[in-house]
mmCIF file of C-alpha atoms in Angstrom:
data_model
loop_
_atom_site.group_PDB
_atom_site.id
_atom_site.type_symbol
_atom_site.label_atom_id
_atom_site.label_comp_id
_atom_site.label_asym_id
_atom_site.label_seq_id
_atom_site.Cartn_x
_atom_site.Cartn_y
_atom_site.Cartn_z
ATOM 1 C CA MET V 1 -3.907 26.927 17.892
ATOM 2 C CA ALA V 2 -7.656 26.629 17.358
ATOM 3 C CA SER V 3 -7.081 25.977 13.661
ATOM 4 C CA LEU V 4 -4.535 23.238 14.426
ATOM 5 C CA GLU V 5 -6.920 21.592 16.888
ATOM 6 C CA ARG V 6 -9.674 21.543 14.257
ATOM 7 C CA LYS V 7 -7.298 20.003 11.722
ATOM 8 C CA ASN V 8 -6.208 17.353 14.247
ATOM 9 C CA ALA V 9 -9.818 16.549 15.050
ATOM 10 C CA GLU V 10 -10.601 16.179 11.343
ATOM 11 C CA LEU V 11 -7.574 13.916 10.866
ATOM 12 C CA ARG V 12 -8.674 11.729 13.799
ATOM 13 C CA ARG V 13 -12.164 11.517 12.303
ATOM 14 C CA GLN V 14 -10.746 10.444 8.936
ATOM 15 C CA ILE V 15 -8.500 7.853 10.589
ATOM 16 C CA ASN V 16 -11.467 6.428 12.496
ATOM 17 C CA GLU V 17 -13.539 6.230 9.334
ATOM 18 C CA LEU V 18 -10.745 4.477 7.432
ATOM 19 C CA SER V 19 -10.212 2.050 10.318
ATOM 20 C CA MET V 20 -13.896 1.187 10.357
ATOM 21 C CA LYS V 21 -13.942 0.668 6.583
ATOM 22 C CA LEU V 22 -10.963 -1.670 6.858
ATOM 23 C CA GLN V 23 -12.661 -3.672 9.602
ATOM 24 C CA LEU V 24 -15.837 -3.998 7.590
ATOM 25 C CA ALA V 25 -13.885 -4.969 4.479
ATOM 26 C CA GLY V 26 -12.126 -7.671 6.444
ATOM 27 C CA GLN V 27 -15.419 -9.073 7.692
ATOM 28 C CA GLY V 28 -16.740 -9.589 4.181
ATOM 29 C CA LYS V 29 -19.609 -8.234 2.158
ATOM 30 C CA ASP V 30 -22.231 -10.288 3.986
ATOM 31 C CA GLU V 31 -21.927 -8.218 7.139
ATOM 32 C CA THR V 32 -24.968 -8.843 9.326
ATOM 33 C CA LEU V 33 -26.706 -5.829 10.821
ATOM 34 C CA TYR V 34 -28.519 -6.200 14.131
ATOM 35 C CA LYS V 35 -31.490 -4.399 15.590
ATOM 36 C CA ALA V 36 -31.532 -3.807 19.325
ATOM 37 C CA GLY V 37 -34.024 -6.026 21.139
ATOM 38 C CA PRO V 38 -36.492 -5.020 23.858
ATOM 39 C CA PHE V 39 -35.324 -3.361 27.058
ATOM 40 C CA GLY V 40 -33.378 -5.750 29.274
ATOM 41 C CA THR V 41 -32.682 -8.295 26.522
ATOM 42 C CA VAL V 42 -29.585 -6.749 24.915
ATOM 43 C CA LYS V 43 -26.184 -8.245 25.722
ATOM 44 C CA ALA V 44 -22.934 -7.377 23.967
ATOM 45 C CA LEU V 45 -20.384 -9.945 22.863
ATOM 46 C CA ARG V 46 -17.567 -10.527 25.328
ATOM 47 C CA THR V 47 -15.815 -13.481 23.751
ATOM 48 C CA ASN V 48 -13.544 -12.471 20.902
ATOM 49 C CA PRO V 49 -12.850 -14.989 18.113
ATOM 50 C CA THR V 50 -9.585 -16.888 18.274
ATOM 51 C CA VAL V 51 -6.778 -16.375 15.776
ATOM 52 C CA MET V 52 -6.064 -18.829 12.989
ATOM 53 C CA PRO V 53 -3.235 -21.109 14.215
ATOM 54 C CA ASP V 54 0.070 -20.585 12.418
ATOM 55 C CA GLU V 55 2.408 -23.549 12.966
ATOM 56 C CA SER V 56 5.104 -21.940 10.829
ATOM 57 C CA VAL V 57 5.807 -19.632 13.785
ATOM 58 C CA ASN V 58 7.472 -22.474 15.694
ATOM 59 C CA PRO V 59 7.040 -26.016 14.310
ATOM 60 C CA ARG V 60 9.006 -27.588 17.176
ATOM 61 C CA LEU V 61 6.820 -25.963 19.828
ATOM 62 C CA ALA V 62 3.702 -26.822 17.822
ATOM 63 C CA LYS V 63 4.653 -30.510 17.963
ATOM 64 C CA ILE V 64 5.189 -30.387 21.735
ATOM 65 C CA LEU V 65 1.912 -28.587 22.359
ATOM 66 C CA GLY V 66 0.054 -31.061 20.181
ATOM 67 C CA GLU V 67 1.285 -33.839 22.461
ATOM 68 C CA VAL V 68 0.771 -32.089 25.812
ATOM 69 C CA ALA V 69 -2.341 -29.909 25.481
ATOM 70 C CA VAL V 70 -5.887 -31.074 26.175
ATOM 71 C CA LYS V 71 -8.594 -29.359 24.132
ATOM 72 C CA LYS V 72 -5.995 -26.780 23.031
ATOM 73 C CA GLU V 73 -5.318 -25.731 26.639
ATOM 74 C CA LEU V 74 -2.406 -26.176 29.019
ATOM 75 C CA ILE V 75 -0.692 -24.791 32.106
ATOM 76 C CA VAL V 76 2.646 -23.110 31.383
ATOM 77 C CA ALA V 77 5.361 -22.030 33.819
ATOM 78 C CA LEU V 78 8.791 -20.481 33.285
ATOM 79 C CA ALA V 79 11.648 -21.582 35.532
ATOM 80 C CA ASN V 80 15.404 -21.350 35.959
ATOM 81 C CA SER V 81 17.754 -23.061 38.412
ATOM 82 C CA ASN V 82 17.171 -20.420 41.097
ATOM 83 C CA VAL V 83 13.755 -21.919 41.823
ATOM 84 C CA ARG V 84 14.419 -25.619 41.321
ATOM 85 C CA GLU V 85 13.137 -26.743 44.745
ATOM 86 C CA MET V 86 9.888 -24.789 44.434
ATOM 87 C CA LEU V 87 9.458 -26.058 40.883
ATOM 88 C CA GLU V 88 9.539 -29.641 42.131
ATOM 89 C CA VAL V 89 6.832 -28.901 44.703
ATOM 90 C CA TRP V 90 4.832 -27.183 41.938
ATOM 91 C CA PHE V 91 4.829 -30.047 39.428
ATOM 92 C CA THR V 92 4.538 -32.767 42.100
ATOM 93 C CA ASN V 93 1.173 -31.340 43.156
ATOM 94 C CA ILE V 94 0.015 -30.918 39.574
ATOM 95 C CA LYS V 95 0.731 -34.613 39.030
ATOM 96 C CA ARG V 96 -0.969 -35.556 42.300
ATOM 97 C CA VAL V 97 -4.169 -33.789 41.213
ATOM 98 C CA GLY V 98 -4.011 -35.666 37.891
ATOM 99 C CA ILE V 99 -3.581 -32.707 35.551
ATOM 100 C CA PRO V 100 -1.889 -33.987 32.364
ATOM 101 C CA ASN V 101 -1.689 -30.786 30.334
ATOM 102 C CA PHE V 102 1.160 -28.746 31.764
ATOM 103 C CA LEU V 103 4.527 -27.628 30.458
ATOM 104 C CA VAL V 104 7.662 -26.095 31.942
ATOM 105 C CA VAL V 105 9.527 -23.579 29.809
ATOM 106 C CA ALA V 106 13.108 -24.243 30.923
ATOM 107 C CA LEU V 107 15.257 -21.141 30.993
ATOM 108 C CA ASP V 108 18.549 -22.988 31.430
ATOM 109 C CA ASP V 109 20.122 -26.401 30.755
ATOM 110 C CA ASN V 110 19.890 -27.589 34.356
ATOM 111 C CA ILE V 111 16.126 -27.126 34.550
ATOM 112 C CA GLU V 112 15.655 -28.823 31.197
ATOM 113 C CA SER V 113 17.631 -31.864 32.396
ATOM 114 C CA PHE V 114 15.904 -31.847 35.777
ATOM 115 C CA CYS V 115 12.413 -31.879 34.214
ATOM 116 C CA LYS V 116 13.337 -34.669 31.832
ATOM 117 C CA SER V 117 14.676 -36.752 34.735
ATOM 118 C CA LYS V 118 11.353 -36.322 36.553
ATOM 119 C CA GLY V 119 9.162 -37.101 33.560
ATOM 120 C CA VAL V 120 7.891 -33.524 33.361
ATOM 121 C CA PRO V 121 6.968 -32.053 29.950
ATOM 122 C CA VAL V 122 9.560 -29.405 29.161
ATOM 123 C CA TYR V 123 10.327 -26.966 26.352
ATOM 124 C CA ARG V 124 13.616 -25.143 25.863
ATOM 125 C CA ARG V 125 13.453 -22.159 23.561
ATOM 126 C CA ASP V 126 15.917 -21.625 20.749
ATOM 127 C CA PRO V 127 18.808 -19.328 21.756
ATOM 128 C CA ASP V 128 17.845 -15.664 22.063
ATOM 129 C CA GLU V 129 20.468 -13.381 23.616
ATOM 130 C CA GLY V 130 17.911 -10.808 24.718
ATOM 131 C CA ILE V 131 15.998 -13.408 26.702
ATOM 132 C CA ASP V 132 18.756 -15.806 27.704
ATOM 133 C CA ASN V 133 20.780 -13.315 29.766
ATOM 134 C CA ILE V 134 17.801 -12.651 32.017
ATOM 135 C CA ALA V 135 16.598 -16.237 31.948
ATOM 136 C CA LYS V 136 19.769 -17.746 33.356
ATOM 137 C CA THR V 137 20.462 -15.342 36.211
ATOM 138 C CA GLY V 138 17.312 -13.293 36.793
ATOM 139 C CA GLY V 139 15.330 -13.220 39.995
ATOM 140 C CA ASN V 140 11.564 -13.658 40.337
ATOM 141 C CA HIS V 141 10.519 -10.291 38.883
ATOM 142 C CA ALA V 142 13.004 -10.361 36.016
ATOM 143 C CA VAL V 143 12.004 -13.855 34.952
ATOM 144 C CA SER V 144 8.338 -12.995 35.397
ATOM 145 C CA GLY V 145 8.653 -10.240 32.815
ATOM 146 C CA LEU V 146 9.916 -12.703 30.203
ATOM 147 C CA LYS V 147 6.631 -14.575 30.007
ATOM 148 C CA PHE V 148 4.963 -11.871 27.941
ATOM 149 C CA ARG V 149 7.485 -12.434 25.170
ATOM 150 C CA VAL V 150 7.559 -16.211 25.489
ATOM 151 C CA LEU V 151 3.781 -16.717 25.526
ATOM 152 C CA ARG V 152 3.190 -14.936 22.229
ATOM 153 C CA GLU V 153 4.166 -17.990 20.181
ATOM 154 C CA PHE V 154 1.811 -20.197 22.197
ATOM 155 C CA LEU V 155 -1.118 -17.929 21.312
ATOM 156 C CA GLN V 156 -0.076 -17.680 17.674
ATOM 157 C CA LEU V 157 -0.198 -21.475 17.549
ATOM 158 C CA GLY V 158 -3.833 -21.297 18.688
ATOM 159 C CA TYR V 159 -3.521 -22.482 22.298
ATOM 160 C CA SER V 160 -5.176 -21.059 25.403
ATOM 161 C CA ILE V 161 -2.629 -20.783 28.202
ATOM 162 C CA LEU V 162 -3.062 -20.881 31.960
ATOM 163 C CA LEU V 163 0.104 -19.066 32.968
ATOM 164 C CA SER V 164 1.358 -20.091 36.400
ATOM 165 C CA ASP V 165 4.135 -18.881 38.647
ATOM 166 C CA ILE V 166 5.757 -21.720 40.540
ATOM 167 C CA ASP V 167 4.949 -20.487 44.068
ATOM 168 C CA ILE V 168 1.513 -22.048 43.572
ATOM 169 C CA ILE V 169 -0.024 -25.201 45.009
ATOM 170 C CA PHE V 170 -2.614 -26.941 42.815
ATOM 171 C CA LEU V 171 -5.339 -28.687 44.814
ATOM 172 C CA ARG V 172 -7.947 -29.227 42.069
ATOM 173 C CA ASN V 173 -7.982 -29.123 38.281
ATOM 174 C CA PRO V 174 -8.302 -25.433 37.320
ATOM 175 C CA PHE V 175 -9.682 -26.220 33.878
ATOM 176 C CA ASP V 176 -12.893 -27.370 35.574
ATOM 177 C CA HIS V 177 -13.401 -23.882 37.013
ATOM 178 C CA LEU V 178 -12.795 -21.487 34.116
ATOM 179 C CA TYR V 179 -15.482 -19.487 32.285
ATOM 180 C CA ARG V 180 -13.527 -18.999 29.033
ATOM 181 C CA ASP V 181 -15.699 -16.012 28.078
ATOM 182 C CA SER V 182 -12.994 -13.338 28.113
ATOM 183 C CA ASP V 183 -9.627 -12.621 26.595
ATOM 184 C CA VAL V 184 -8.008 -12.677 30.029
ATOM 185 C CA GLU V 185 -9.290 -14.462 33.135
ATOM 186 C CA SER V 186 -7.044 -13.644 36.075
ATOM 187 C CA MET V 187 -6.705 -14.225 39.776
ATOM 188 C CA SER V 188 -6.815 -11.125 41.939
ATOM 189 C CA ASP V 189 -4.534 -9.648 44.573
ATOM 190 C CA GLY V 190 -7.709 -8.499 46.333
ATOM 191 C CA HIS V 191 -8.394 -9.875 49.806
ATOM 192 C CA ASN V 192 -12.205 -9.591 49.955
ATOM 193 C CA ASN V 193 -15.151 -9.093 47.601
ATOM 194 C CA MET V 194 -14.756 -5.310 47.472
ATOM 195 C CA THR V 195 -11.071 -5.202 46.701
ATOM 196 C CA ALA V 196 -11.156 -8.120 44.268
ATOM 197 C CA TYR V 197 -14.272 -7.242 42.292
ATOM 198 C CA GLY V 198 -14.346 -3.442 42.544
ATOM 199 C CA PHE V 199 -15.979 -0.773 44.671
ATOM 200 C CA ASN V 200 -17.016 2.872 44.676
ATOM 201 C CA ASP V 201 -14.413 4.773 46.693
ATOM 202 C CA VAL V 202 -15.528 8.292 47.650
ATOM 203 C CA PHE V 203 -12.795 10.942 47.779
ATOM 204 C CA ASP V 204 -13.483 13.801 50.190
ATOM 205 C CA GLU V 205 -12.153 17.303 49.494
ATOM 206 C CA PRO V 206 -13.823 19.637 52.065
ATOM 207 C CA SER V 207 -12.507 22.826 50.422
ATOM 208 C CA MET V 208 -14.854 22.146 47.467
ATOM 209 C CA GLY V 209 -17.894 22.735 49.653
ATOM 210 C CA TRP V 210 -21.069 21.366 48.039
ATOM 211 C CA ALA V 211 -18.970 19.309 45.582
ATOM 212 C CA ARG V 212 -16.577 17.965 48.231
ATOM 213 C CA TYR V 213 -17.349 14.290 47.430
ATOM 214 C CA ALA V 214 -15.924 12.744 44.268
ATOM 215 C CA HIS V 215 -16.731 9.150 43.420
ATOM 216 C CA THR V 216 -13.910 6.949 42.160
ATOM 217 C CA MET V 217 -13.836 3.322 41.067
ATOM 218 C CA ARG V 218 -11.195 1.071 42.588
ATOM 219 C CA ILE V 219 -10.112 -2.531 42.188
ATOM 220 C CA TRP V 220 -7.061 -4.420 43.447
ATOM 221 C CA VAL V 221 -4.746 -5.465 40.652
ATOM 222 C CA TYR V 222 -4.827 -8.712 38.706
ATOM 223 C CA ASN V 223 -1.988 -11.061 39.534
ATOM 224 C CA SER V 224 0.282 -11.481 36.533
ATOM 225 C CA GLY V 225 1.535 -14.763 37.991
ATOM 226 C CA PHE V 226 -1.680 -16.674 37.376
ATOM 227 C CA PHE V 227 -4.010 -15.925 34.507
ATOM 228 C CA TYR V 228 -5.798 -17.712 31.670
ATOM 229 C CA ILE V 229 -5.332 -16.075 28.278
ATOM 230 C CA ARG V 230 -7.145 -17.022 25.077
ATOM 231 C CA PRO V 231 -5.509 -16.849 21.610
ATOM 232 C CA THR V 232 -7.216 -13.683 20.394
ATOM 233 C CA ILE V 233 -5.987 -10.492 18.754
ATOM 234 C CA PRO V 234 -6.546 -8.386 21.924
ATOM 235 C CA SER V 235 -4.656 -10.990 23.984
ATOM 236 C CA ILE V 236 -1.665 -10.919 21.640
ATOM 237 C CA GLU V 237 -1.766 -7.129 21.585
ATOM 238 C CA LEU V 238 -1.686 -7.183 25.398
ATOM 239 C CA LEU V 239 1.447 -9.355 25.402
ATOM 240 C CA ASP V 240 3.084 -7.104 22.813
ATOM 241 C CA ARG V 241 2.274 -3.937 24.737
ATOM 242 C CA VAL V 242 3.588 -5.261 28.041
ATOM 243 C CA ALA V 243 6.733 -6.772 26.491
ATOM 244 C CA ASP V 244 7.483 -3.558 24.604
ATOM 245 C CA ARG V 245 7.123 -1.387 27.700
ATOM 246 C CA LEU V 246 9.231 -3.721 29.835
ATOM 247 C CA SER V 247 11.994 -3.555 27.226
ATOM 248 C CA HIS V 248 12.123 0.241 27.532
ATOM 249 C CA GLU V 249 11.060 0.968 31.110
ATOM 250 C CA LYS V 250 12.295 -0.017 34.551
ATOM 251 C CA ALA V 251 8.893 -1.230 35.632
ATOM 252 C CA TRP V 252 7.265 -4.112 37.461
ATOM 253 C CA ASP V 253 5.591 -6.446 34.977
ATOM 254 C CA GLN V 254 2.447 -6.786 37.110
ATOM 255 C CA ALA V 255 1.922 -3.018 37.218
ATOM 256 C CA VAL V 256 2.350 -2.726 33.447
ATOM 257 C CA PHE V 257 0.066 -5.742 32.860
ATOM 258 C CA ASN V 258 -2.732 -4.050 34.801
ATOM 259 C CA GLU V 259 -2.212 -0.606 33.322
ATOM 260 C CA GLU V 260 -2.550 -1.995 29.817
ATOM 261 C CA LEU V 261 -5.645 -4.001 30.742
ATOM 262 C CA PHE V 262 -7.497 -1.252 32.574
ATOM 263 C CA PHE V 263 -6.460 2.229 31.425
ATOM 264 C CA PRO V 264 -9.062 3.632 28.979
ATOM 265 C CA SER V 265 -8.372 5.517 25.793
ATOM 266 C CA HIS V 266 -7.740 9.193 26.386
ATOM 267 C CA PRO V 267 -5.932 12.049 24.614
ATOM 268 C CA GLY V 268 -2.522 10.788 23.585
ATOM 269 C CA TYR V 269 -3.238 7.166 24.465
ATOM 270 C CA GLU V 270 -5.197 4.402 22.779
ATOM 271 C CA GLY V 271 -6.428 1.842 25.284
ATOM 272 C CA LEU V 272 -6.537 -1.915 24.825
ATOM 273 C CA TYR V 273 -9.966 -3.348 24.074
ATOM 274 C CA ALA V 274 -9.541 -6.721 25.772
ATOM 275 C CA SER V 275 -12.326 -8.390 27.728
ATOM 276 C CA ARG V 276 -11.429 -9.564 31.226
ATOM 277 C CA ARG V 277 -12.838 -11.586 34.105
ATOM 278 C CA THR V 278 -11.767 -11.762 37.748
ATOM 279 C CA MET V 279 -11.426 -15.268 39.166
ATOM 280 C CA ASP V 280 -13.223 -16.303 42.362
ATOM 281 C CA ILE V 281 -10.901 -15.305 45.222
ATOM 282 C CA TYR V 282 -11.823 -18.339 47.333
ATOM 283 C CA LEU V 283 -11.180 -20.806 44.525
ATOM 284 C CA PHE V 284 -8.103 -19.096 43.097
ATOM 285 C CA MET V 285 -6.760 -17.940 46.438
ATOM 286 C CA ASN V 286 -3.872 -15.614 47.159
ATOM 287 C CA SER V 287 -1.915 -16.054 50.368
ATOM 288 C CA LYS V 288 -3.256 -12.880 51.999
ATOM 289 C CA VAL V 289 -6.767 -14.296 51.756
ATOM 290 C CA LEU V 290 -5.567 -17.590 53.217
ATOM 291 C CA PHE V 291 -3.478 -16.325 56.114
ATOM 292 C CA LYS V 292 -5.484 -13.233 57.119
ATOM 293 C CA THR V 293 -8.997 -14.588 56.643
ATOM 294 C CA VAL V 294 -9.571 -18.204 55.676
ATOM 295 C CA ARG V 295 -7.438 -19.972 58.282
ATOM 296 C CA LYS V 296 -9.224 -18.024 61.057
ATOM 297 C CA ASP V 297 -12.756 -18.770 59.856
ATOM 298 C CA ALA V 298 -14.289 -22.132 60.770
ATOM 299 C CA GLN V 299 -16.568 -22.195 57.715
ATOM 300 C CA LEU V 300 -14.065 -20.927 55.142
ATOM 301 C CA LYS V 301 -11.506 -23.470 56.344
ATOM 302 C CA LYS V 302 -13.826 -26.208 55.092
ATOM 303 C CA LEU V 303 -13.612 -24.943 51.505
ATOM 304 C CA LYS V 304 -11.003 -26.498 49.244
ATOM 305 C CA PRO V 305 -9.537 -23.968 46.815
ATOM 306 C CA VAL V 306 -8.421 -24.816 43.303
ATOM 307 C CA ILE V 307 -5.020 -23.233 43.833
ATOM 308 C CA VAL V 308 -3.211 -21.301 46.535
ATOM 309 C CA HIS V 309 -0.702 -18.705 45.356
ATOM 310 C CA LEU V 310 1.953 -17.720 47.909
ATOM 311 C CA ASN V 311 2.332 -14.319 46.313
ATOM 312 C CA TYR V 312 2.075 -12.158 49.437
ATOM 313 C CA HIS V 313 4.843 -13.862 51.412
ATOM 314 C CA PRO V 314 8.618 -14.148 50.887
ATOM 315 C CA ASP V 315 8.981 -17.443 52.829
ATOM 316 C CA LYS V 316 7.300 -19.144 49.912
ATOM 317 C CA LEU V 317 8.638 -22.699 50.076
ATOM 318 C CA ASP V 318 7.931 -23.115 53.789
ATOM 319 C CA ARG V 319 4.363 -21.896 53.374
ATOM 320 C CA MET V 320 3.848 -24.014 50.250
ATOM 321 C CA LYS V 321 4.702 -27.103 52.264
ATOM 322 C CA ALA V 322 2.330 -25.981 55.041
ATOM 323 C CA VAL V 323 -0.496 -25.541 52.529
ATOM 324 C CA ILE V 324 0.032 -29.130 51.396
ATOM 325 C CA GLU V 325 0.004 -30.348 55.007
ATOM 326 C CA PHE V 326 -3.271 -28.512 55.662
ATOM 327 C CA TYR V 327 -5.260 -29.199 52.488
ATOM 328 C CA VAL V 328 -3.777 -32.515 51.341
ATOM 329 C CA ASN V 329 -2.671 -34.278 54.512
ATOM 330 C CA GLY V 330 -5.374 -32.844 56.768
ATOM 331 C CA LYS V 331 -3.071 -31.413 59.431
ATOM 332 C CA GLN V 332 -5.398 -28.804 60.930
ATOM 333 C CA ASP V 333 -2.746 -26.741 62.702
ATOM 334 C CA ALA V 334 -0.292 -26.659 59.786
ATOM 335 C CA LEU V 335 -0.920 -22.975 59.028
ATOM 336 C CA GLN V 336 -1.042 -21.661 62.572
ATOM 337 C CA ARG V 337 2.653 -20.988 63.184
ATOM 338 C CA PHE V 338 2.880 -18.345 60.458
ATOM 339 C CA PRO V 339 2.230 -14.616 60.953
ATOM 340 C CA ASP V 340 -0.423 -12.962 58.817
ATOM 341 C CA GLY V 341 2.207 -11.054 56.869
ATOM 342 C CA SER V 342 5.981 -11.217 56.615
ATOM 343 C CA GLU V 343 8.333 -10.556 59.509
#
């Protein structure tokens, strides 16, 4: 066994060396070497280079994106006929804010016709049996899992995508509030600074005596229904990993999305090296933050978020309309009739 372990270790070392040589060869012979600067001045790169656009991947989509996108960016949502009423609320508020660069990926004929009748930019994918069966009849979670396959072509064409579920109310232009310094910039399911941005959670095991306290790092998950993703190799690898797992596992796409983003490399698993940023929870607000905290705080109520995502509540449409009444029409008691959670 010891001999086999040594051979495996040597093989891993050789693989790593070959991988590094390939990377260096791909970067050219004029590879620049850097010396570390003085203490406190060193900062690693976080922004990966974008891929070279390849319009041959989907010329029809490339033409649509060229007409809709602004500065190679756009909001994208997937929708089928099950969510038609919410979809109308979604794009009506995008138009009201004055955001021109958005696109609906229609998952059935009815939604395609509906969007065209409302003057909403729409794209219908070419037939794909593996996607179409889910697209036409799937519920929220099933449809949500499709986006990881659908978005790949958008990134290959060189566009940055702000992926949006349709249970979201837009109140300001989100493109004015992005950092664009990471592969993935996502809203959080966290409900305060600790849960959204991370904290040191101490696990207590009294039987260990002196070593009873073990420090752990915790963070509430990213919401896979609203994130900005740049067209980089790590971003495309993320989509591939999530789509592949969802095709083989009975899993929730949001759980898989976060596992692939956060789990580090370890024996038997090679982690994803994608950079990530958590969005401001009071600008990109989930509905737990709104209904448990913000609506009860006189100062926080004065803030106008960029978006509100009704992700924590099943009575989505009713609460979406209430959010519009409160933030757009100024009806101060519009949110009061709802419980903090779901009944």
